Amino acid sequence: MSATAAEGFSRRAAALLRSAANDLKRDDENAERELGLEPGTFADHTSGKRPLDWALLRRAAEVWPLNERDLLPVHDDCPAGLSVLRAKESLGSSRVLARGGEGYYEYRDTAMSRIASYRPEWIRMLRVVEDNRADNPRVQWNHGHLLYQFTYFVGPVNYYYRWGDTSYCVPMETGDSVWGLPFAPHSFTARSDSEPAYILALTYGGALVGDAQRELAVLGRRPAHDLALPVAGSPSSQPGLIRSFMAARCLTPAELADRTGLAADRLTELCGPGDTDGRGGTDDTDGRGGPGDTATESELALLAEALGVSVRDLLAPRSTSHRGVSIQHGRDARSWDHPGKDGPAYRFTQLAGDPLHPHTTALQVDVRAAAASDDARLVTHQHQYLYVLGDAPVEVSWEHDGRRRTDVLEPGDSAYIEPLVPLTFSTAGDTLPRLLLLRIAGAVTPDVRYALGSMAHGGIDRYIAEDRLWYSKEGN
Ligand SMILES: [Fe+2]
C-alpha cells in the first residue's frame, strides 16, 4: 500500500470508529473506559492521528455489539478513477485448471478492483468437441457458483447449461453473450482447435455478496429459504409481498379491509387466506394453489397507503431469464449510433441482461471517431469494466478530481472505472476499436440513493466521513 493509500485507509477507519461510537451513544470518556484506552486518546483514533490497530478492533468487537468488519474500511485501489490491467500482466496470471486429470480451461485475470464485486476472467477452452450434444461425456460440468455470470463469446465456443435435471448445449460464435443466475451448473468447450475459442467470463456478486450473505449465514438455512421471494409472473409474488407487510405491521385482514375500503373477498383474492406469517414465502412458486389475482393500479395505491409503503414496494421485479439464463445472439442483437446518426462517436450493441438486474448493462462498443466530442462523454451511476476486443488499440479519456487524463489501451488490456467518472473513447490508429463494457451496481442501491437524497443538510458529508461527536460537550 502506498503512503497516500495507507493514509486514506486510516482516515476512513477513524471515521468509522467515530460513527460506530456515535451509534452506540458513547462519548470519548466512555469509549476510552470500555475499550481500555488511555484517557484522552480516543479522539486521536477517531481523527486518524493514531492508526487503526487490530487489538483495538478485537476489543471493540468484544465489548460492543458490533463486528470487526463494521470498523474496517475498504481499500481504494483506483485512486485515479480508472485502473488498467495490461494484456501482459493478464498473461502473467495464466493458469491451466484440469478437470478429470486433463487441462480443461486456461484462466487469465483481467481488471478487478476492491471497490466493486467484479471477478472477470479471460478463459480459453482447451477441450475440443466434435458435436453439440449436451450429454457429450467429454464435457466437464462445474457445480455452479455464487456469482452472476455475464459471458461474451469469441470464436467457436459451445456453451452448456443445466437447469433442474436437464442439460442444454448452445453453439456460440463471436458477439454472442449470455447472462446466468447463481449456482446453475455450466461448462464451455471449443468446436475447433484451429481458431481462437475463448470467453470473457465476467462474474460479479452485486448485492448477494457482502452484508446480506453474512446476515443469512447467521440466520440459517430455514430463514434463508423462507425469505426468498418469487419474481413477477408467479401467482404468489404479489400476495407474498402484501402478506409480508401485513405481518410486519401486525395488520389483520379486517383492519386492512377497513383501511383500504376493499371488500374482504377481494382482499383474499389479492393476498391469500391471511396466513400472515411474515415470510411472503415461496411455498407455491410453482403456481400450485394460492391466490392469483393481481391488484389494479387503484387497488395498489389503496394498499400502499394502508400499509404505509410506496407502490413500488408492492411490485415484484420481472425476469426474462429462461431456465436460469438469458441468451443474446449477436445476429439478432439491437445496435444503435451514439450520440446520434450524424458522425456518431460509437455504435453500441445490446448484449445479454435481465430486468432482475436493472443496474447491470452489457454493451459491445464499436468506436468510430478519431476525436471524441463532448457529446460522446459517457457517464453512469454504475461501476464499469471494459475489455479491448479485436485488433485495434483505443484511446480512453476520463475526468477525475478535476483532472482530465488519457491512456491508450491495447487489445487484451482491460480496465475498471469508478461510477460517475466521465469517459470517452476514440480511435488510436487506422483500425476501428471494439470494446466490451459491463456496468454493474455496487452497494449503493436505489434505496441508499434515496436515503442520501433525504438526509438533513450536511448529512451526506458526515455519512461518508463522520468527523465529530453527535452533540457538543460545551452545549449549544
Ligand atoms: Fe462460471
Short mmCIF file of C-alpha atoms and ligand atoms in Angstrom, two decimals:
data_model
loop_
_atom_site.label_atom_id
_atom_site.label_comp_id
_atom_site.label_asym_id
_atom_site.label_seq_id
_atom_site.Cartn_x
_atom_site.Cartn_y
_atom_site.Cartn_z
CA MET A 1 0.00 0.00 0.00
CA SER A 2 1.39 3.45 -0.90
CA ALA A 3 1.69 6.12 1.79
CA THR A 4 -1.28 8.02 0.34
CA ALA A 5 -3.40 4.88 0.16
CA ALA A 6 -2.48 3.96 3.74
CA GLU A 7 -3.37 7.45 4.88
CA GLY A 8 -6.75 7.29 3.17
CA PHE A 9 -7.42 3.88 4.73
CA SER A 10 -6.58 5.22 8.21
CA ARG A 11 -8.78 8.25 7.68
CA ARG A 12 -11.74 6.09 6.69
CA ALA A 13 -11.13 3.72 9.62
CA ALA A 14 -11.04 6.68 12.01
CA ALA A 15 -14.36 7.96 10.68
CA LEU A 16 -15.97 4.52 11.03
CA LEU A 17 -14.86 4.29 14.66
CA ARG A 18 -16.40 7.68 15.46
CA SER A 19 -19.54 6.76 13.56
CA ALA A 20 -19.90 3.45 15.47
CA ALA A 21 -19.29 5.12 18.83
CA ASN A 22 -21.95 7.72 17.98
CA ASP A 23 -24.40 4.95 17.02
CA LEU A 24 -23.80 3.34 20.44
CA LYS A 25 -24.08 6.71 22.20
CA ARG A 26 -20.54 6.56 23.60
CA ASP A 27 -18.66 9.79 24.16
CA ASP A 28 -14.85 9.80 24.34
CA GLU A 29 -14.60 9.12 28.08
CA ASN A 30 -16.97 6.15 27.95
CA ALA A 31 -15.31 4.77 24.83
CA GLU A 32 -11.86 5.02 26.47
CA ARG A 33 -13.05 3.25 29.61
CA GLU A 34 -14.76 0.42 27.73
CA LEU A 35 -12.03 -0.06 25.12
CA GLY A 36 -9.23 0.12 27.71
CA LEU A 37 -7.63 3.20 26.14
CA GLU A 38 -5.56 5.87 27.91
CA PRO A 39 -7.68 8.88 28.83
CA GLY A 40 -7.64 11.46 26.06
CA THR A 41 -6.58 9.05 23.29
CA PHE A 42 -9.94 8.13 21.70
CA ALA A 43 -10.00 11.40 19.75
CA ASP A 44 -6.58 10.52 18.30
CA HIS A 45 -8.06 7.28 16.96
CA THR A 46 -11.15 8.99 15.53
CA SER A 47 -9.09 11.74 13.92
CA GLY A 48 -6.69 9.29 12.30
CA LYS A 49 -3.73 10.59 14.32
CA ARG A 50 -3.31 7.06 15.69
CA PRO A 51 -3.73 4.26 13.15
CA LEU A 52 -6.30 1.51 13.42
CA ASP A 53 -4.79 -1.44 15.29
CA TRP A 54 -6.05 -5.00 15.48
CA ALA A 55 -6.07 -5.07 19.28
CA LEU A 56 -8.49 -2.14 19.30
CA LEU A 57 -10.67 -3.77 16.63
CA ARG A 58 -10.84 -7.02 18.58
CA ARG A 59 -11.57 -5.23 21.84
CA ALA A 60 -14.34 -3.14 20.24
CA ALA A 61 -15.99 -6.25 18.75
CA GLU A 62 -15.76 -7.92 22.18
CA VAL A 63 -17.28 -5.22 24.35
CA TRP A 64 -19.56 -3.51 21.84
CA PRO A 65 -22.35 -5.23 19.86
CA LEU A 66 -20.62 -4.87 16.52
CA ASN A 67 -18.39 -6.86 14.20
CA GLU A 68 -14.74 -6.28 13.37
CA ARG A 69 -15.72 -5.67 9.75
CA ASP A 70 -18.03 -2.82 10.81
CA LEU A 71 -14.89 -0.90 11.69
CA LEU A 72 -12.91 -1.92 8.62
CA PRO A 73 -12.96 0.37 5.58
CA VAL A 74 -12.37 -0.90 2.07
CA HIS A 75 -9.13 -0.27 0.18
CA ASP A 76 -9.07 2.33 -2.56
CA ASP A 77 -7.08 0.64 -5.32
CA CYS A 78 -8.31 3.02 -8.02
CA PRO A 79 -7.13 6.48 -6.92
CA ALA A 80 -7.18 7.85 -10.48
CA GLY A 81 -10.82 6.80 -11.11
CA LEU A 82 -9.71 4.28 -13.76
CA SER A 83 -7.21 1.47 -13.41
CA VAL A 84 -5.81 -0.65 -16.21
CA LEU A 85 -4.64 -4.23 -16.31
CA ARG A 86 -2.37 -4.69 -19.33
CA ALA A 87 -2.59 -7.76 -21.57
CA LYS A 88 0.94 -8.68 -20.49
CA GLU A 89 0.01 -8.68 -16.78
CA SER A 90 -3.12 -10.65 -17.66
CA LEU A 91 -0.96 -13.23 -19.43
CA GLY A 92 1.25 -13.37 -16.35
CA SER A 93 -1.70 -14.63 -14.30
CA SER A 94 -2.32 -17.52 -16.74
CA ARG A 95 -3.02 -20.88 -15.12
CA VAL A 96 -4.46 -24.08 -16.54
CA LEU A 97 -7.00 -25.90 -14.40
CA ALA A 98 -7.55 -29.58 -15.06
CA ARG A 99 -10.81 -31.49 -14.91
CA GLY A 100 -10.60 -35.28 -14.83
CA GLY A 101 -6.80 -35.13 -14.99
CA GLU A 102 -6.61 -33.10 -18.22
CA GLY A 103 -6.29 -29.36 -18.77
CA TYR A 104 -9.79 -28.01 -19.40
CA TYR A 105 -9.54 -24.22 -19.16
CA GLU A 106 -6.78 -21.65 -19.27
CA TYR A 107 -7.72 -18.75 -16.96
CA ARG A 108 -6.28 -15.24 -17.02
CA ASP A 109 -7.25 -12.42 -14.65
CA THR A 110 -8.47 -9.19 -16.16
CA ALA A 111 -9.08 -5.84 -14.40
CA MET A 112 -10.59 -6.09 -10.91
CA SER A 113 -10.98 -3.64 -8.09
CA ARG A 114 -11.56 -3.95 -4.36
CA ILE A 115 -14.28 -1.31 -4.76
CA ALA A 116 -16.55 -3.44 -6.99
CA SER A 117 -17.75 -7.05 -6.94
CA TYR A 118 -16.38 -7.96 -10.42
CA ARG A 119 -14.29 -11.10 -10.77
CA PRO A 120 -13.77 -11.02 -14.56
CA GLU A 121 -11.68 -13.74 -16.19
CA TRP A 122 -10.48 -14.40 -19.71
CA ILE A 123 -10.95 -18.15 -20.21
CA ARG A 124 -9.73 -20.28 -23.11
CA MET A 125 -11.42 -23.59 -23.84
CA LEU A 126 -8.88 -26.41 -24.08
CA ARG A 127 -11.38 -29.21 -24.64
CA VAL A 128 -12.36 -29.62 -28.31
CA VAL A 129 -15.59 -31.47 -29.14
CA GLU A 130 -16.92 -32.93 -32.37
CA ASP A 131 -20.63 -32.46 -31.70
CA ASN A 132 -23.14 -30.15 -29.99
CA ARG A 133 -24.61 -32.72 -27.63
CA ALA A 134 -25.25 -31.63 -24.05
CA ASP A 135 -24.59 -35.20 -22.87
CA ASN A 136 -21.16 -35.45 -24.53
CA PRO A 137 -19.12 -37.25 -21.83
CA ARG A 138 -16.07 -35.13 -22.68
CA VAL A 139 -17.88 -32.08 -21.28
CA GLN A 140 -16.81 -31.44 -17.69
CA TRP A 141 -19.52 -29.65 -15.69
CA ASN A 142 -18.97 -27.44 -12.66
CA HIS A 143 -21.26 -27.33 -9.61
CA GLY A 144 -22.34 -23.78 -10.38
CA HIS A 145 -21.12 -20.79 -8.33
CA LEU A 146 -22.38 -17.91 -6.28
CA LEU A 147 -21.56 -15.10 -8.67
CA TYR A 148 -23.81 -13.98 -11.50
CA GLN A 149 -22.07 -14.58 -14.80
CA PHE A 150 -22.16 -12.45 -17.90
CA THR A 151 -20.28 -14.23 -20.68
CA TYR A 152 -19.10 -12.83 -24.01
CA PHE A 153 -18.08 -15.41 -26.60
CA VAL A 154 -15.19 -15.22 -29.05
CA GLY A 155 -14.80 -17.95 -31.67
CA PRO A 156 -16.48 -21.36 -31.98
CA VAL A 157 -17.41 -21.97 -28.34
CA ASN A 158 -20.07 -24.39 -27.12
CA TYR A 159 -22.00 -23.23 -24.07
CA TYR A 160 -23.56 -25.84 -21.80
CA TYR A 161 -26.02 -25.05 -19.03
CA ARG A 162 -28.19 -27.14 -16.74
CA TRP A 163 -31.47 -26.19 -15.08
CA GLY A 164 -33.11 -28.80 -12.88
CA ASP A 165 -32.28 -32.18 -14.36
CA THR A 166 -31.99 -31.08 -17.97
CA SER A 167 -28.79 -30.07 -19.72
CA TYR A 168 -28.59 -27.87 -22.80
CA CYS A 169 -25.90 -27.03 -25.36
CA VAL A 170 -25.89 -23.82 -27.41
CA PRO A 171 -23.25 -23.36 -30.14
CA MET A 172 -22.00 -19.78 -29.83
CA GLU A 173 -19.94 -17.51 -32.06
CA THR A 174 -18.16 -14.19 -31.70
CA GLY A 175 -20.50 -11.48 -30.41
CA ASP A 176 -22.94 -13.83 -28.67
CA SER A 177 -23.49 -13.34 -24.95
CA VAL A 178 -25.33 -14.88 -22.02
CA TRP A 179 -26.34 -13.79 -18.52
CA GLY A 180 -26.77 -16.54 -15.93
CA LEU A 181 -28.18 -16.96 -12.42
CA PRO A 182 -26.07 -18.15 -9.44
CA PHE A 183 -25.36 -21.80 -8.73
CA ALA A 184 -26.57 -23.23 -12.05
CA PRO A 185 -24.00 -25.74 -13.42
CA HIS A 186 -22.41 -24.83 -16.75
CA SER A 187 -19.47 -25.59 -19.00
CA PHE A 188 -17.71 -24.48 -22.17
CA THR A 189 -15.83 -26.30 -24.92
CA ALA A 190 -14.34 -25.38 -28.30
CA ARG A 191 -15.66 -26.70 -31.61
CA SER A 192 -12.31 -26.21 -33.31
CA ASP A 193 -8.66 -26.26 -32.32
CA SER A 194 -7.53 -24.22 -35.30
CA GLU A 195 -9.08 -20.85 -34.33
CA PRO A 196 -9.20 -18.90 -31.09
CA ALA A 197 -12.03 -20.04 -28.81
CA TYR A 198 -12.34 -18.15 -25.57
CA ILE A 199 -14.80 -16.29 -23.39
CA LEU A 200 -14.82 -13.25 -21.18
CA ALA A 201 -16.49 -14.64 -18.08
CA LEU A 202 -17.46 -11.50 -16.20
CA THR A 203 -18.72 -12.77 -12.85
CA TYR A 204 -19.96 -10.42 -10.17
CA GLY A 205 -21.80 -10.70 -6.85
CA GLY A 206 -23.78 -7.47 -6.74
CA ALA A 207 -25.99 -7.29 -3.64
CA LEU A 208 -25.54 -11.02 -2.96
CA VAL A 209 -22.02 -10.68 -1.62
CA GLY A 210 -21.18 -8.65 1.48
CA ASP A 211 -23.60 -7.99 4.31
CA ALA A 212 -26.64 -9.96 3.07
CA GLN A 213 -24.67 -13.19 2.73
CA ARG A 214 -23.16 -12.79 6.19
CA GLU A 215 -26.52 -12.00 7.81
CA LEU A 216 -28.23 -15.04 6.24
CA ALA A 217 -25.32 -17.31 7.19
CA VAL A 218 -26.09 -16.44 10.81
CA LEU A 219 -29.88 -16.66 10.50
CA GLY A 220 -29.55 -20.12 8.98
CA ARG A 221 -30.93 -22.36 6.31
CA ARG A 222 -34.67 -22.27 7.06
CA PRO A 223 -34.95 -18.46 7.31
CA ALA A 224 -32.87 -18.09 4.14
CA HIS A 225 -35.31 -20.32 2.24
CA ASP A 226 -38.35 -18.59 3.78
CA LEU A 227 -37.06 -15.13 2.89
CA ALA A 228 -36.75 -16.00 -0.82
CA LEU A 229 -39.37 -14.13 -2.87
CA PRO A 230 -40.70 -15.22 -6.25
CA VAL A 231 -40.25 -12.79 -9.15
CA ALA A 232 -43.20 -11.36 -11.08
CA GLY A 233 -45.16 -13.87 -13.09
CA SER A 234 -45.58 -16.31 -10.22
CA PRO A 235 -49.11 -16.20 -8.77
CA SER A 236 -47.64 -15.82 -5.29
CA SER A 237 -45.28 -12.93 -5.96
CA GLN A 238 -47.62 -10.01 -5.20
CA PRO A 239 -49.64 -11.76 -2.45
CA GLY A 240 -46.33 -12.71 -0.85
CA LEU A 241 -45.22 -9.07 -0.73
CA ILE A 242 -48.55 -7.84 0.67
CA ARG A 243 -48.67 -10.58 3.32
CA SER A 244 -45.12 -9.80 4.30
CA PHE A 245 -46.04 -6.17 5.05
CA MET A 246 -49.27 -7.22 6.83
CA ALA A 247 -47.25 -9.42 9.19
CA ALA A 248 -44.63 -6.71 9.65
CA ARG A 249 -47.34 -4.19 10.60
CA CYS A 250 -49.38 -6.76 12.63
CA LEU A 251 -52.38 -5.98 10.42
CA THR A 252 -55.39 -8.31 10.30
CA PRO A 253 -57.37 -8.79 7.07
CA ALA A 254 -60.26 -6.98 8.79
CA GLU A 255 -58.07 -3.97 9.62
CA LEU A 256 -56.65 -3.90 6.08
CA ALA A 257 -60.19 -4.06 4.63
CA ASP A 258 -61.19 -1.17 6.86
CA ARG A 259 -58.16 0.93 5.90
CA THR A 260 -58.45 0.30 2.15
CA GLY A 261 -62.23 0.13 1.79
CA LEU A 262 -61.72 -3.06 -0.27
CA ALA A 263 -64.13 -5.94 0.26
CA ALA A 264 -62.87 -8.85 2.37
CA ASP A 265 -63.36 -11.26 -0.55
CA ARG A 266 -61.33 -9.08 -2.85
CA LEU A 267 -58.52 -8.85 -0.28
CA THR A 268 -58.48 -12.64 -0.04
CA GLU A 269 -58.08 -12.79 -3.82
CA LEU A 270 -55.19 -10.33 -3.64
CA CYS A 271 -53.34 -11.53 -0.56
CA GLY A 272 -54.40 -15.07 0.05
CA PRO A 273 -56.22 -16.53 3.02
CA GLY A 274 -54.32 -14.42 5.52
CA ASP A 275 -51.63 -16.68 6.88
CA THR A 276 -49.69 -13.64 7.94
CA ASP A 277 -46.53 -15.48 8.88
CA GLY A 278 -44.31 -12.68 7.67
CA ARG A 279 -42.39 -14.75 5.20
CA GLY A 280 -44.01 -13.76 1.97
CA GLY A 281 -42.58 -17.16 1.20
CA THR A 282 -42.11 -19.28 -1.85
CA ASP A 283 -44.16 -22.34 -0.98
CA ASP A 284 -46.27 -22.02 -4.09
CA THR A 285 -43.80 -20.60 -6.58
CA ASP A 286 -44.70 -23.37 -8.97
CA GLY A 287 -48.19 -21.92 -9.27
CA ARG A 288 -49.98 -24.56 -7.22
CA GLY A 289 -52.76 -23.09 -5.09
CA GLY A 290 -52.66 -19.65 -3.53
CA PRO A 291 -54.39 -16.53 -4.76
CA GLY A 292 -53.71 -15.42 -8.28
CA ASP A 293 -55.30 -12.07 -8.92
CA THR A 294 -53.10 -9.05 -9.45
CA ALA A 295 -54.14 -5.76 -7.88
CA THR A 296 -55.24 -2.98 -10.21
CA GLU A 297 -53.41 0.34 -10.15
CA SER A 298 -56.01 1.95 -7.90
CA GLU A 299 -56.06 -1.06 -5.55
CA LEU A 300 -52.28 -0.91 -5.33
CA ALA A 301 -52.47 2.77 -4.40
CA LEU A 302 -55.01 1.97 -1.64
CA LEU A 303 -52.91 -0.92 -0.33
CA ALA A 304 -49.73 1.17 -0.36
CA GLU A 305 -51.49 3.93 1.59
CA ALA A 306 -52.92 1.44 4.11
CA LEU A 307 -49.57 -0.31 4.61
CA GLY A 308 -47.58 2.92 4.75
CA VAL A 309 -45.34 1.96 1.84
CA SER A 310 -44.73 3.08 -1.74
CA VAL A 311 -46.47 1.32 -4.62
CA ARG A 312 -43.09 0.10 -5.85
CA ASP A 313 -42.69 -1.89 -2.60
CA LEU A 314 -45.69 -3.98 -3.67
CA LEU A 315 -44.34 -4.73 -7.14
CA ALA A 316 -42.07 -7.70 -7.80
CA PRO A 317 -39.34 -7.34 -10.42
CA ARG A 318 -39.59 -9.42 -13.58
CA SER A 319 -37.01 -11.71 -15.06
CA THR A 320 -36.63 -12.67 -18.69
CA SER A 321 -34.23 -15.48 -17.93
CA HIS A 322 -35.37 -18.88 -19.12
CA ARG A 323 -34.01 -22.00 -17.42
CA GLY A 324 -31.65 -19.76 -15.47
CA VAL A 325 -30.12 -17.93 -18.44
CA SER A 326 -30.74 -15.02 -20.80
CA ILE A 327 -29.09 -15.68 -24.14
CA GLN A 328 -28.43 -12.93 -26.69
CA HIS A 329 -27.08 -13.95 -30.05
CA GLY A 330 -25.10 -11.23 -31.82
CA ARG A 331 -27.00 -11.83 -35.08
CA ASP A 332 -30.25 -10.52 -33.58
CA ALA A 333 -28.85 -8.06 -31.08
CA ARG A 334 -30.01 -4.45 -31.29
CA SER A 335 -27.42 -1.85 -32.36
CA TRP A 336 -27.60 1.95 -32.42
CA ASP A 337 -25.46 5.01 -33.07
CA HIS A 338 -24.45 7.34 -30.26
CA PRO A 339 -24.87 10.25 -29.62
CA GLY A 340 -26.73 10.50 -32.97
CA LYS A 341 -26.70 9.29 -36.56
CA ASP A 342 -24.56 12.20 -37.83
CA GLY A 343 -20.91 11.37 -37.34
CA PRO A 344 -21.52 9.04 -34.41
CA ALA A 345 -18.75 8.51 -31.88
CA TYR A 346 -19.89 4.97 -31.14
CA ARG A 347 -22.09 2.17 -32.31
CA PHE A 348 -23.46 0.25 -29.33
CA THR A 349 -24.79 -3.28 -29.42
CA GLN A 350 -27.00 -4.51 -26.60
CA LEU A 351 -25.70 -7.72 -25.02
CA ALA A 352 -27.35 -10.20 -22.65
CA GLY A 353 -29.01 -8.97 -19.45
CA ASP A 354 -32.09 -9.39 -17.32
CA PRO A 355 -34.64 -6.97 -15.79
CA LEU A 356 -33.94 -8.70 -12.47
CA HIS A 357 -30.73 -6.65 -12.57
CA PRO A 358 -31.86 -3.25 -13.83
CA HIS A 359 -28.50 -1.76 -12.87
CA THR A 360 -26.47 -4.16 -14.99
CA THR A 361 -25.73 -3.07 -18.57
CA ALA A 362 -23.71 -5.11 -21.05
CA LEU A 363 -22.62 -3.45 -24.30
CA GLN A 364 -20.35 -4.04 -27.24
CA VAL A 365 -18.87 -0.71 -28.30
CA ASP A 366 -17.59 -0.02 -31.79
CA VAL A 367 -15.59 3.19 -31.60
CA ARG A 368 -15.98 5.35 -34.71
CA ALA A 369 -14.40 8.76 -34.14
CA ALA A 370 -10.78 9.86 -34.07
CA ALA A 371 -11.56 12.74 -31.72
CA ALA A 372 -14.48 12.36 -29.37
CA SER A 373 -16.64 15.44 -28.85
CA ASP A 374 -18.19 16.49 -25.53
CA ASP A 375 -21.43 14.75 -26.59
CA ALA A 376 -19.51 11.49 -26.61
CA ARG A 377 -18.80 11.66 -22.85
CA LEU A 378 -20.32 8.62 -21.19
CA VAL A 379 -21.33 8.88 -17.53
CA THR A 380 -23.10 6.26 -15.43
CA HIS A 381 -24.02 5.55 -11.82
CA GLN A 382 -22.71 2.03 -12.36
CA HIS A 383 -19.26 0.56 -11.83
CA GLN A 384 -17.67 -0.15 -15.20
CA TYR A 385 -15.47 -2.83 -16.63
CA LEU A 386 -14.02 -2.69 -20.10
CA TYR A 387 -12.02 -5.08 -22.22
CA VAL A 388 -10.43 -4.28 -25.57
CA LEU A 389 -11.67 -6.86 -28.10
CA GLY A 390 -10.39 -7.14 -31.67
CA ASP A 391 -7.03 -5.94 -33.01
CA ALA A 392 -7.17 -2.17 -32.61
CA PRO A 393 -5.98 -0.01 -29.72
CA VAL A 394 -8.34 2.57 -28.26
CA GLU A 395 -7.71 5.95 -26.70
CA VAL A 396 -9.54 6.41 -23.41
CA SER A 397 -10.03 9.81 -21.78
CA TRP A 398 -11.58 10.35 -18.40
CA GLU A 399 -12.03 13.03 -15.79
CA HIS A 400 -11.34 12.57 -12.10
CA ASP A 401 -10.74 15.05 -9.27
CA GLY A 402 -10.92 17.91 -11.77
CA ARG A 403 -8.18 16.42 -13.96
CA ARG A 404 -8.52 15.09 -17.46
CA ARG A 405 -6.41 12.01 -18.19
CA THR A 406 -5.76 9.94 -21.30
CA ASP A 407 -4.39 6.48 -21.89
CA VAL A 408 -4.12 4.13 -24.84
CA LEU A 409 -5.41 0.61 -24.26
CA GLU A 410 -4.15 -2.19 -26.49
CA PRO A 411 -6.09 -5.33 -27.48
CA GLY A 412 -6.35 -7.62 -24.44
CA ASP A 413 -5.99 -4.72 -21.98
CA SER A 414 -8.86 -4.25 -19.55
CA ALA A 415 -9.89 -1.56 -17.10
CA TYR A 416 -12.06 -0.83 -14.10
CA ILE A 417 -13.73 2.59 -13.89
CA GLU A 418 -15.44 4.10 -10.83
CA PRO A 419 -19.07 5.26 -11.05
CA LEU A 420 -19.70 8.78 -12.39
CA VAL A 421 -16.26 9.11 -13.97
CA PRO A 422 -16.92 10.69 -17.41
CA LEU A 423 -15.36 8.53 -20.09
CA THR A 424 -14.75 8.96 -23.83
CA PHE A 425 -13.31 6.54 -26.34
CA SER A 426 -11.66 7.41 -29.64
CA THR A 427 -9.64 5.59 -32.26
CA ALA A 428 -5.88 5.36 -31.68
CA GLY A 429 -4.90 4.09 -35.14
CA ASP A 430 -6.39 3.31 -38.56
CA THR A 431 -8.43 0.32 -37.45
CA LEU A 432 -11.68 0.87 -35.56
CA PRO A 433 -11.56 -0.44 -31.99
CA ARG A 434 -14.15 -2.73 -30.46
CA LEU A 435 -14.72 -2.88 -26.69
CA LEU A 436 -16.75 -4.89 -24.27
CA LEU A 437 -18.36 -2.82 -21.50
CA LEU A 438 -20.05 -4.34 -18.47
CA ARG A 439 -21.63 -1.97 -15.98
CA ILE A 440 -22.91 -3.22 -12.64
CA ALA A 441 -24.41 -1.83 -9.45
CA GLY A 442 -22.36 -1.66 -6.28
CA ALA A 443 -23.64 -1.46 -2.72
CA VAL A 444 -25.13 1.97 -3.39
CA THR A 445 -28.56 0.68 -4.34
CA PRO A 446 -31.52 2.93 -5.18
CA ASP A 447 -32.62 2.58 -1.52
CA VAL A 448 -29.29 4.03 -0.41
CA ARG A 449 -29.51 6.78 -3.04
CA TYR A 450 -32.99 7.75 -1.81
CA ALA A 451 -31.63 7.81 1.74
CA LEU A 452 -28.80 10.14 0.63
CA GLY A 453 -31.35 12.32 -1.12
CA SER A 454 -33.47 12.70 2.01
CA MET A 455 -30.76 13.36 4.62
CA ALA A 456 -30.67 16.56 6.63
CA HIS A 457 -28.36 19.31 5.38
CA GLY A 458 -24.71 18.30 5.74
CA GLY A 459 -25.63 14.65 6.29
CA ILE A 460 -24.02 13.18 3.18
CA ASP A 461 -20.56 14.55 4.05
CA ARG A 462 -20.77 13.14 7.59
CA TYR A 463 -22.16 9.81 6.29
CA ILE A 464 -19.03 9.15 4.23
CA ALA A 465 -16.60 10.54 6.83
CA GLU A 466 -18.02 11.14 10.32
CA ASP A 467 -15.79 13.74 11.93
CA ARG A 468 -17.49 14.67 15.20
CA LEU A 469 -19.32 13.60 18.33
CA TRP A 470 -23.05 13.68 17.67
CA TYR A 471 -23.52 16.56 20.14
CA SER A 472 -21.43 19.37 21.60
CA LYS A 473 -19.98 18.85 25.09
CA GLU A 474 -20.00 22.58 25.65
CA GLY A 475 -23.69 22.82 24.82
CA ASN A 476 -25.19 24.93 22.07
FE FE B 1 -18.83 -19.77 -14.38
#
